[in-house]
Tab-separated table of C-alpha atoms and ligand atoms in Angstrom:
chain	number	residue	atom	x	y	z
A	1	UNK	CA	-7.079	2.483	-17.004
A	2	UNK	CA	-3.348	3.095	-15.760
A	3	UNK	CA	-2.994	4.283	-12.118
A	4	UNK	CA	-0.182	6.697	-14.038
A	5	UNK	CA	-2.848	8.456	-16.047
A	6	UNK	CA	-5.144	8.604	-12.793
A	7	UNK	CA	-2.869	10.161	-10.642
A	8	UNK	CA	-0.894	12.650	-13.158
A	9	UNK	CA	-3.390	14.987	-13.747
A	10	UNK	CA	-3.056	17.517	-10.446
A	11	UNK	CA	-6.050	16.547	-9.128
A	12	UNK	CA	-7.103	15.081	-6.036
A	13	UNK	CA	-7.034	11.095	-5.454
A	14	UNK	CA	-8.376	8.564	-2.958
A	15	UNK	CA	-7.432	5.258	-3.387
A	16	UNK	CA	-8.030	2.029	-1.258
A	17	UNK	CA	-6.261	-0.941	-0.250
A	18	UNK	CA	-8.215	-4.174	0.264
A	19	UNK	CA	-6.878	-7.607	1.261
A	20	UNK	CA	-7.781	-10.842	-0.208
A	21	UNK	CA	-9.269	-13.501	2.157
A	22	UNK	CA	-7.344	-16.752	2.725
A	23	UNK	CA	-9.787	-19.307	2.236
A	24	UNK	CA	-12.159	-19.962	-0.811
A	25	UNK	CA	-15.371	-19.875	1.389
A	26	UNK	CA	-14.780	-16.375	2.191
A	27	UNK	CA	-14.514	-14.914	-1.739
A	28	UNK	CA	-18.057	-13.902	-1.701
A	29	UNK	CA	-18.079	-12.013	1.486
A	30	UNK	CA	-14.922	-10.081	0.299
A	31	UNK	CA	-16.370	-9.375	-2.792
A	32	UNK	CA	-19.552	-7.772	-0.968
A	33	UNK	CA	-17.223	-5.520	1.267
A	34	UNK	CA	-15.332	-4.128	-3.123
A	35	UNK	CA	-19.145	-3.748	-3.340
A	36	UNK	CA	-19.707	-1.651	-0.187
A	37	UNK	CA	-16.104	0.550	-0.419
A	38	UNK	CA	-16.894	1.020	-4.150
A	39	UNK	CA	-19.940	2.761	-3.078
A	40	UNK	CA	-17.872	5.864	-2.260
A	41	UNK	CA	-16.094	6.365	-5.639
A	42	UNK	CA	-12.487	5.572	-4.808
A	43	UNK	CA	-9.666	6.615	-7.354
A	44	UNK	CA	-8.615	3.013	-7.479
A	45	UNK	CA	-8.460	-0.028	-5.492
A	46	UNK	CA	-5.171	-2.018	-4.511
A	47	UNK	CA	-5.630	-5.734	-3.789
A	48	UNK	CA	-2.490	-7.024	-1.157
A	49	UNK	CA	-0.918	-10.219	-2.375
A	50	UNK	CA	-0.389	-13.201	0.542
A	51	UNK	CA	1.612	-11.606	3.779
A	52	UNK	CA	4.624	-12.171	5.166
A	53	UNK	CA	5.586	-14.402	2.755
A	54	UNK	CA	2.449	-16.538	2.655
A	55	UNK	CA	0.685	-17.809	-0.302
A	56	UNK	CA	-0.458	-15.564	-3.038
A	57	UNK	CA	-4.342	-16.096	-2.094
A	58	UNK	CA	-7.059	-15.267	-4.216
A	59	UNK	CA	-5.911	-11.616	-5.457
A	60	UNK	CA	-6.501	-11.935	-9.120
A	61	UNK	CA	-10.662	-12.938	-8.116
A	62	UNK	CA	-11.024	-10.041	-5.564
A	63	UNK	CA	-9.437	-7.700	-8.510
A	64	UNK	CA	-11.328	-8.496	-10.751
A	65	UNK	CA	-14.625	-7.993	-8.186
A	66	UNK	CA	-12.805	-4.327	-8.068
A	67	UNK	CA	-13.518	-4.296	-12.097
A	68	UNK	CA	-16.775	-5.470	-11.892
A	69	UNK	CA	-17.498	-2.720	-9.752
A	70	UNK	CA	-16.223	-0.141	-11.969
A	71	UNK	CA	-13.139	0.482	-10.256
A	72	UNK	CA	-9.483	0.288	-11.570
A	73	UNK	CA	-8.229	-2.356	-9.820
A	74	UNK	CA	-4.174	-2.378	-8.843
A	75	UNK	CA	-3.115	-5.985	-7.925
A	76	UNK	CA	0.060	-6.318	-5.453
A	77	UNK	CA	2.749	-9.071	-6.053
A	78	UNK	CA	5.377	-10.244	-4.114
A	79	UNK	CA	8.918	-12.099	-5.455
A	80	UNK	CA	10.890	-13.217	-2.908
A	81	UNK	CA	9.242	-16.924	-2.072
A	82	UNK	CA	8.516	-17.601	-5.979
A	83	UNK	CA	9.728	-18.988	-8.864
A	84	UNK	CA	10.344	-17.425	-12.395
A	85	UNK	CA	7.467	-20.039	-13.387
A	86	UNK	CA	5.393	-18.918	-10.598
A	87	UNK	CA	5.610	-15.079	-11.601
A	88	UNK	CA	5.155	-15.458	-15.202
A	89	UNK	CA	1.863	-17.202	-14.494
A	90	UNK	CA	0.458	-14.817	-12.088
A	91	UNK	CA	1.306	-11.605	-14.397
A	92	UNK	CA	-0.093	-13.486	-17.368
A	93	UNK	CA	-3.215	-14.139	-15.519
A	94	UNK	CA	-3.344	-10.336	-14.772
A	95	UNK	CA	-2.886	-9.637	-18.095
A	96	UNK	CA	-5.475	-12.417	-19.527
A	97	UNK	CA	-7.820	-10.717	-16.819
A	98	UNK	CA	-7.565	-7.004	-17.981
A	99	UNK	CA	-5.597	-6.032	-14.779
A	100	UNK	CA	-2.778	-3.559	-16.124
A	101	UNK	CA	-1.591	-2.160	-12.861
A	102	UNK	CA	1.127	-3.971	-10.571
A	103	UNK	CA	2.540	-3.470	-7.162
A	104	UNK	CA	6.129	-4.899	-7.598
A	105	UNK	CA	7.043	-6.362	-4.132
A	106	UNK	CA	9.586	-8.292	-2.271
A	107	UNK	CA	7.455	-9.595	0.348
A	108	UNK	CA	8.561	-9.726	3.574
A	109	UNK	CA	10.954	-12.515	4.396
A	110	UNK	CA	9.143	-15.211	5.988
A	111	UNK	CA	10.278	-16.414	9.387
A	112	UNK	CA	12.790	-19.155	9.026
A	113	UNK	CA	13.114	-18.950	5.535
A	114	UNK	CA	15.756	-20.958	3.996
A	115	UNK	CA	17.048	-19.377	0.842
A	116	UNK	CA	16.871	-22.120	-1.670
A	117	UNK	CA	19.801	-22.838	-3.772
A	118	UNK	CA	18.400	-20.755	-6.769
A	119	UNK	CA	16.918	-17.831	-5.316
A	120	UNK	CA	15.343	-16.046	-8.423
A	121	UNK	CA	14.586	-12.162	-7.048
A	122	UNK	CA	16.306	-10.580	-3.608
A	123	UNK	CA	14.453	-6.984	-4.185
A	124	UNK	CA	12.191	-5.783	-6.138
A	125	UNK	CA	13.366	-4.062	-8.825
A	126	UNK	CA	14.372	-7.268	-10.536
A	127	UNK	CA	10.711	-7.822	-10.291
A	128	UNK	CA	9.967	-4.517	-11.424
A	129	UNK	CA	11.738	-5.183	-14.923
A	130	UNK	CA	10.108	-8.489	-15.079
A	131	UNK	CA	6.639	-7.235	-15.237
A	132	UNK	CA	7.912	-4.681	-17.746
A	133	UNK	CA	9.363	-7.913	-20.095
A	134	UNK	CA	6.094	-9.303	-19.892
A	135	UNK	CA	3.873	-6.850	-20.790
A	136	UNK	CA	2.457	-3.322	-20.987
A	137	UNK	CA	1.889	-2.960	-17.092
A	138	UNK	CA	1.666	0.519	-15.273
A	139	UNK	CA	3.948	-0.741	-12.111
A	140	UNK	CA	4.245	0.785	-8.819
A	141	UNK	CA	6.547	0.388	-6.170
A	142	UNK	CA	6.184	0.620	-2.166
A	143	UNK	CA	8.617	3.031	-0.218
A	144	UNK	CA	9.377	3.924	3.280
A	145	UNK	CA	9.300	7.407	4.643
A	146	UNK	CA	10.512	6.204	7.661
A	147	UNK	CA	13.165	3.638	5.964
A	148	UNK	CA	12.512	0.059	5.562
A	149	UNK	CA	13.366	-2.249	9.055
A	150	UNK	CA	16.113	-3.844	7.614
A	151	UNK	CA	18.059	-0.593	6.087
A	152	UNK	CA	21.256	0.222	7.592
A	153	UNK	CA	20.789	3.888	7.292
A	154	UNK	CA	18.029	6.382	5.137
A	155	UNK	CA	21.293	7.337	2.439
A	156	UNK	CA	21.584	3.076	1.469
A	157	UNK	CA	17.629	2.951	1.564
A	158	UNK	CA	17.072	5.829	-0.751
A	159	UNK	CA	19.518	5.176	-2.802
A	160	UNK	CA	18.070	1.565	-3.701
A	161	UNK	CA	15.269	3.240	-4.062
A	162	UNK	CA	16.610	5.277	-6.339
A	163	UNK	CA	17.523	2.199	-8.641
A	164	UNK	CA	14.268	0.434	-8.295
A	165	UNK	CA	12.382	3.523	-9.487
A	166	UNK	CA	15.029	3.428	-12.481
A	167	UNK	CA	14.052	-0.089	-13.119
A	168	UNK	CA	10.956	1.486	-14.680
A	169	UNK	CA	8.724	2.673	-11.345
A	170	UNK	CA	5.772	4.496	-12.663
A	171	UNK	CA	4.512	5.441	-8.832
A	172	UNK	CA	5.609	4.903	-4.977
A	173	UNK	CA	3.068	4.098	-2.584
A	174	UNK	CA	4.407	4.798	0.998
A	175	UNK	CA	4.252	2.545	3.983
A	176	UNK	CA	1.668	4.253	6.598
A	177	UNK	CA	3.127	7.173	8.658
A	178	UNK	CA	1.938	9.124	11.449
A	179	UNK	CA	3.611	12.096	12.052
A	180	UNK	CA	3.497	14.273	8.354
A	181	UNK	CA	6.331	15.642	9.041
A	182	UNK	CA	8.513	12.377	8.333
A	183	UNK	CA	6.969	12.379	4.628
A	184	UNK	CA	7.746	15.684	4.156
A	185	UNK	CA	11.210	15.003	4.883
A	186	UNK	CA	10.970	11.859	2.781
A	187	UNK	CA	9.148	14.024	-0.210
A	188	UNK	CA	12.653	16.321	0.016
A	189	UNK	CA	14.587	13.609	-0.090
A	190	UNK	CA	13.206	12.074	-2.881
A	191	UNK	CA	13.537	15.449	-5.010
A	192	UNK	CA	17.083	15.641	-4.069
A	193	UNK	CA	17.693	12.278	-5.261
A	194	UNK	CA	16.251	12.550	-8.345
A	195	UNK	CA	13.059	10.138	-7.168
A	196	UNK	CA	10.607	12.585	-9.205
A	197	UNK	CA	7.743	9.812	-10.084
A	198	UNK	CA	4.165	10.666	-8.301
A	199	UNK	CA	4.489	9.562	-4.109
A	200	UNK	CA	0.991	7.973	-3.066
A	201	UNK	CA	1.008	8.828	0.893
A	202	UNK	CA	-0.511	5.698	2.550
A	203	UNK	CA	-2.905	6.438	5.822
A	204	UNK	CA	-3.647	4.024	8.299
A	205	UNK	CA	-6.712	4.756	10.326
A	206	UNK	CA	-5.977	3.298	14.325
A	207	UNK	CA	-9.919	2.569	15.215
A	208	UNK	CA	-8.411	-0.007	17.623
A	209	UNK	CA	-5.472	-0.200	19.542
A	210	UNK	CA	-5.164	-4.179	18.960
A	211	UNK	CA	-3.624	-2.579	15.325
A	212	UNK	CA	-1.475	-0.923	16.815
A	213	UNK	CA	0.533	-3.999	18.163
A	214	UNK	CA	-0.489	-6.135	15.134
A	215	UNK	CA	0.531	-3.324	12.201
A	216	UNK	CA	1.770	-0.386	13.539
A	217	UNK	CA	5.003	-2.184	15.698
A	218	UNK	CA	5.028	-4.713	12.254
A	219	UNK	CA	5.741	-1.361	9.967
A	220	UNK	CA	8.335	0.130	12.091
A	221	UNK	CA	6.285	3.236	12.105
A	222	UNK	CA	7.323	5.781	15.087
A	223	UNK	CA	4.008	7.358	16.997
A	224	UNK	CA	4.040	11.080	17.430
A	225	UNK	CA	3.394	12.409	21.133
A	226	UNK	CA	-0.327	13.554	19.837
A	227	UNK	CA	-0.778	9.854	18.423
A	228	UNK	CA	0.068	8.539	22.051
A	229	UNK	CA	-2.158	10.762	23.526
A	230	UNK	CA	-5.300	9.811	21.804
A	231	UNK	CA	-4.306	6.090	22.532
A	232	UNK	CA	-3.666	7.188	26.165
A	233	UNK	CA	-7.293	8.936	26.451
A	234	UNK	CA	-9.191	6.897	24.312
A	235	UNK	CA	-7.615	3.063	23.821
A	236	UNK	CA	-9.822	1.474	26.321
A	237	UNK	CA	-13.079	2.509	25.053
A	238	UNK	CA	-13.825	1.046	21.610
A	239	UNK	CA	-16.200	3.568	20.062
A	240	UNK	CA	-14.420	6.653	21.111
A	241	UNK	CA	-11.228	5.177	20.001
A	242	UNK	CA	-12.956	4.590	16.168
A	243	UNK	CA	-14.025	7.948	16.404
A	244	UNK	CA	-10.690	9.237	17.562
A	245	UNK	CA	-8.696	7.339	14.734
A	246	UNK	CA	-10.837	8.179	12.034
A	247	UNK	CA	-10.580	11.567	12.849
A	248	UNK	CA	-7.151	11.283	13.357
A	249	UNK	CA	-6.769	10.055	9.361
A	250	UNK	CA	-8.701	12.964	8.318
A	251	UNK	CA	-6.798	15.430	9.676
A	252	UNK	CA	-3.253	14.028	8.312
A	253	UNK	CA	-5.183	13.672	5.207
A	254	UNK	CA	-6.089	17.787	4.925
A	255	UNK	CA	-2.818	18.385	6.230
A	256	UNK	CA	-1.355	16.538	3.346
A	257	UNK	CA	-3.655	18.153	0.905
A	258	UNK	CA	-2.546	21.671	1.958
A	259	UNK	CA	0.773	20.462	2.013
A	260	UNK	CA	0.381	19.822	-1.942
A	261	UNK	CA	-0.130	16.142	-1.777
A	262	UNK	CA	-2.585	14.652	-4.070
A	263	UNK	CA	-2.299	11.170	-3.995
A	264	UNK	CA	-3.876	9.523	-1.140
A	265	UNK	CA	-3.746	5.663	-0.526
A	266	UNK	CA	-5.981	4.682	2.606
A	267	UNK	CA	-5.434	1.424	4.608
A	268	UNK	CA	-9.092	0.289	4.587
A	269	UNK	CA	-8.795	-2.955	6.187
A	270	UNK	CA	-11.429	-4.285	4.583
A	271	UNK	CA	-13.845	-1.745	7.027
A	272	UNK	CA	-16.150	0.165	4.738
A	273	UNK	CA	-17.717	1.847	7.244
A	274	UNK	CA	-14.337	3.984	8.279
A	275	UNK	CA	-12.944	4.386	4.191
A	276	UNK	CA	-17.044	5.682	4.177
A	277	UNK	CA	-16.752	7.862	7.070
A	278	UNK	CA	-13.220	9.225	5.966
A	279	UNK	CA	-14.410	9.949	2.806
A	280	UNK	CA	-17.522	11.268	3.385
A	281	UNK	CA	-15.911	13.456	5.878
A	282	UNK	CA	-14.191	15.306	3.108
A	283	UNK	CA	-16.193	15.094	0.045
A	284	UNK	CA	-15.379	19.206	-0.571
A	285	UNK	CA	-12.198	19.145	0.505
A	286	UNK	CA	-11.307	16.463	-1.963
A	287	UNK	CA	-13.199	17.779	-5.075
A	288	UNK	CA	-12.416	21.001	-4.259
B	1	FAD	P1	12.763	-3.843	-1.842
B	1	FAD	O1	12.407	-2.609	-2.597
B	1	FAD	O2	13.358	-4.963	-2.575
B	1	FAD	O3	13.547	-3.460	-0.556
B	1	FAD	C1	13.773	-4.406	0.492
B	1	FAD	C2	15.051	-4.060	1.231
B	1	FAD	O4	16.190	-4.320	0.389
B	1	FAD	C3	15.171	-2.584	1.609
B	1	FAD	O5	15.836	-2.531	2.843
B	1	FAD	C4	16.044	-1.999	0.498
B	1	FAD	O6	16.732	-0.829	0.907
B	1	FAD	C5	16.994	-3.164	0.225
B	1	FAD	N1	17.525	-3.201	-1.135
B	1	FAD	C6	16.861	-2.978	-2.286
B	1	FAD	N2	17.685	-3.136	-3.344
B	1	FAD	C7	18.892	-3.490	-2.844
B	1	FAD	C8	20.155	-3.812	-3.422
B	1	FAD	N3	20.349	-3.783	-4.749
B	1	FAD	N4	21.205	-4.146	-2.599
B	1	FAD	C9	21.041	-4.172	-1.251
B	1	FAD	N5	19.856	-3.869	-0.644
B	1	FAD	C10	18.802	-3.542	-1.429
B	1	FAD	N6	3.877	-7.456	1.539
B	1	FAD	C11	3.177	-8.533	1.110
B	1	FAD	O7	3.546	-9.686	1.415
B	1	FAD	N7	2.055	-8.381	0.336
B	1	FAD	C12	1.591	-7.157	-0.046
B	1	FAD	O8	0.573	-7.071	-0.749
B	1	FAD	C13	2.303	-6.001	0.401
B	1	FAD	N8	1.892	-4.750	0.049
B	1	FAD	C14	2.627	-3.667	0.437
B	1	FAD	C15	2.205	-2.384	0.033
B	1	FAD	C16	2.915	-1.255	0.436
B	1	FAD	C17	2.467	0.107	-0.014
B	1	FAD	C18	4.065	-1.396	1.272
B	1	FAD	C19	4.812	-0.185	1.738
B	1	FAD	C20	4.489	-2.659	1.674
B	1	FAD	C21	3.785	-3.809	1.252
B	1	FAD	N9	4.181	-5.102	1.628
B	1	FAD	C22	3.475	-6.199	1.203
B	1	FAD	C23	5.357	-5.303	2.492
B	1	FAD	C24	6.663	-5.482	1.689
B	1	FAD	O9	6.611	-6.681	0.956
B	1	FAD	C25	7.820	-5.508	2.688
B	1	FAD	O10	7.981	-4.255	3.304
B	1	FAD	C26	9.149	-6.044	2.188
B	1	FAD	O11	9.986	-6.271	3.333
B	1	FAD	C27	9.915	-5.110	1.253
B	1	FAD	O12	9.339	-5.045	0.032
B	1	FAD	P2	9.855	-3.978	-1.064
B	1	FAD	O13	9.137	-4.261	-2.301
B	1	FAD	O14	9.816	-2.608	-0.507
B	1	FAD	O15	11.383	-4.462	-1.198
């Protein structure tokens, strides 16, 4: 099924993100945890693609474990270290697979990268109408309610938003936020611009404060006062610190909701147990 068709009906959506693992001998054990998360019914399940520029990994296998497990599967790919070759292959395989939902991405640019003499993408809309030439692929997009790092300023960033969604964007996915109030501002933004295609808000549970240093800082993400405040009370005990972050997810979550945000994308990292607990958490709140 398209991820357009899931998310365009008004109703409520949960949808996780999974990561692939980087060596073969650890397939199996990421296609237990698909197993586990698909236990609690998500929306649809978005597979990253390498990281930071690293190779492309095994995402095609673990979405096609989302499949298996009766979940749409939306498979992330990144432009900026390949080849025309390279992408064709990939989306064919997607397509040869039965995978008909994209992430278009950049990719971050890897540390010391050289650009080679023929670079073939520099952003992603050029990817964007690649997948499109290829095939009939639902593609989505990511976006940054805070801006992305390397934006001058929010009017250049939203406006090149602006042209990647008219490269044929069917959805935005945010980067994680903390403070709802900076996607709200975002959301306005995007309606004065013209950006009108469905904005997925991506949540981040912090149920350690080691992510915050590895992710958090990474993303650019600012950390409201009530944010620091949980860290400050609970980041040196482990359990009340899970507790604290999940909770913490769950209340940006029905804050969103009443807020008139459907769409929500949750930063699983690979940890069934908090997508579960999340979930779980608000099973009337999100059929409601
Ligand atoms: P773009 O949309 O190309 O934007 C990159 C920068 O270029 C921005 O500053 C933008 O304003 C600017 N720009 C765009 N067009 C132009 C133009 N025409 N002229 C000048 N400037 C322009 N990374 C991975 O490696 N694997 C993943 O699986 C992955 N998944 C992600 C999922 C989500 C939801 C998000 C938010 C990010 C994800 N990332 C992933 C990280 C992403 O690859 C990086 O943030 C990357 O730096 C930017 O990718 P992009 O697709 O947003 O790039």
């Amino acid at each position: 099924m398209k991820i357009k068709d899931i998310i365009s009906n008004n109703k409520v959506t949960v949808s996780f993100e999974v990561f692939p693992p980087k060596q073969w001998d650890k397939v199996e054990s990421t296609k237990q945890t698909i197993a586990e998360l698909a236990k609690f019914s998500p929306s649809f399940m978005s597979v990253t693609y390498g990281a930071a520029g690293t190779t492309s990994g095994y995402t095609t296998e673990i979405a096609n474990a989302v499949k298996d497990n009766g979940i749409t599967p939306l498979a992330h790919l990144t432009c900026m270290t390949s080849t025309r070759d390279k992408i064709h292959s990939v989306v064919n395989e997607l397509k040869s697979n039965g995978i008909e939902n994209i992430l278009a991405l950049r990719g971050d640019i890897p540390k010391d990268f050289v650009f080679p003499d023929k670079q073939y993408y520099t952003y992603a809309s050029q990817l964007v109408e690649e997948i499109h030439s290829l095939g009939d692929f639902c593609v989505g997009g990511a976006c940054y309610p805070e801006i992305h790092p390397e934006s001058e300023n929010r009017v250049t960033d939203i406006a090149h938003l602006k042209e990647k969604v008219d490269c044929g964007l069917d959805f935005l996915t945010t980067q994680m936020f903390f403070d709802n109030k900076v996607f709200y501002n975002f959301r306005e933004m995007c309606a004065i611009k013209g950006i009108d295609v469905p904005l997925v808000a991506g949540i981040m549970p912090i149920t350690n404060v080691n992510l915050i240093e590895r992710t958090v800082a990474l993303a650019g993400c600012t950390l409201p006062k009530k944010f620091n405040k949980m860290v400050e009370r609970f980041g040196s005990n482990s359990e009340a610190m899970k507790q604290a972050g999940i909770i913490y997810a769950m209340e940006q979550i029905v804050d969103l909701l009443s807020n008139g945000v459907n769409n929500i994308h949750i930063y699983t990292m690979n940890k069934p147990d908090i997508a579960g607990k999340i979930t779980q958490g608000l099973t009337e709140i999100i059929n409601e």
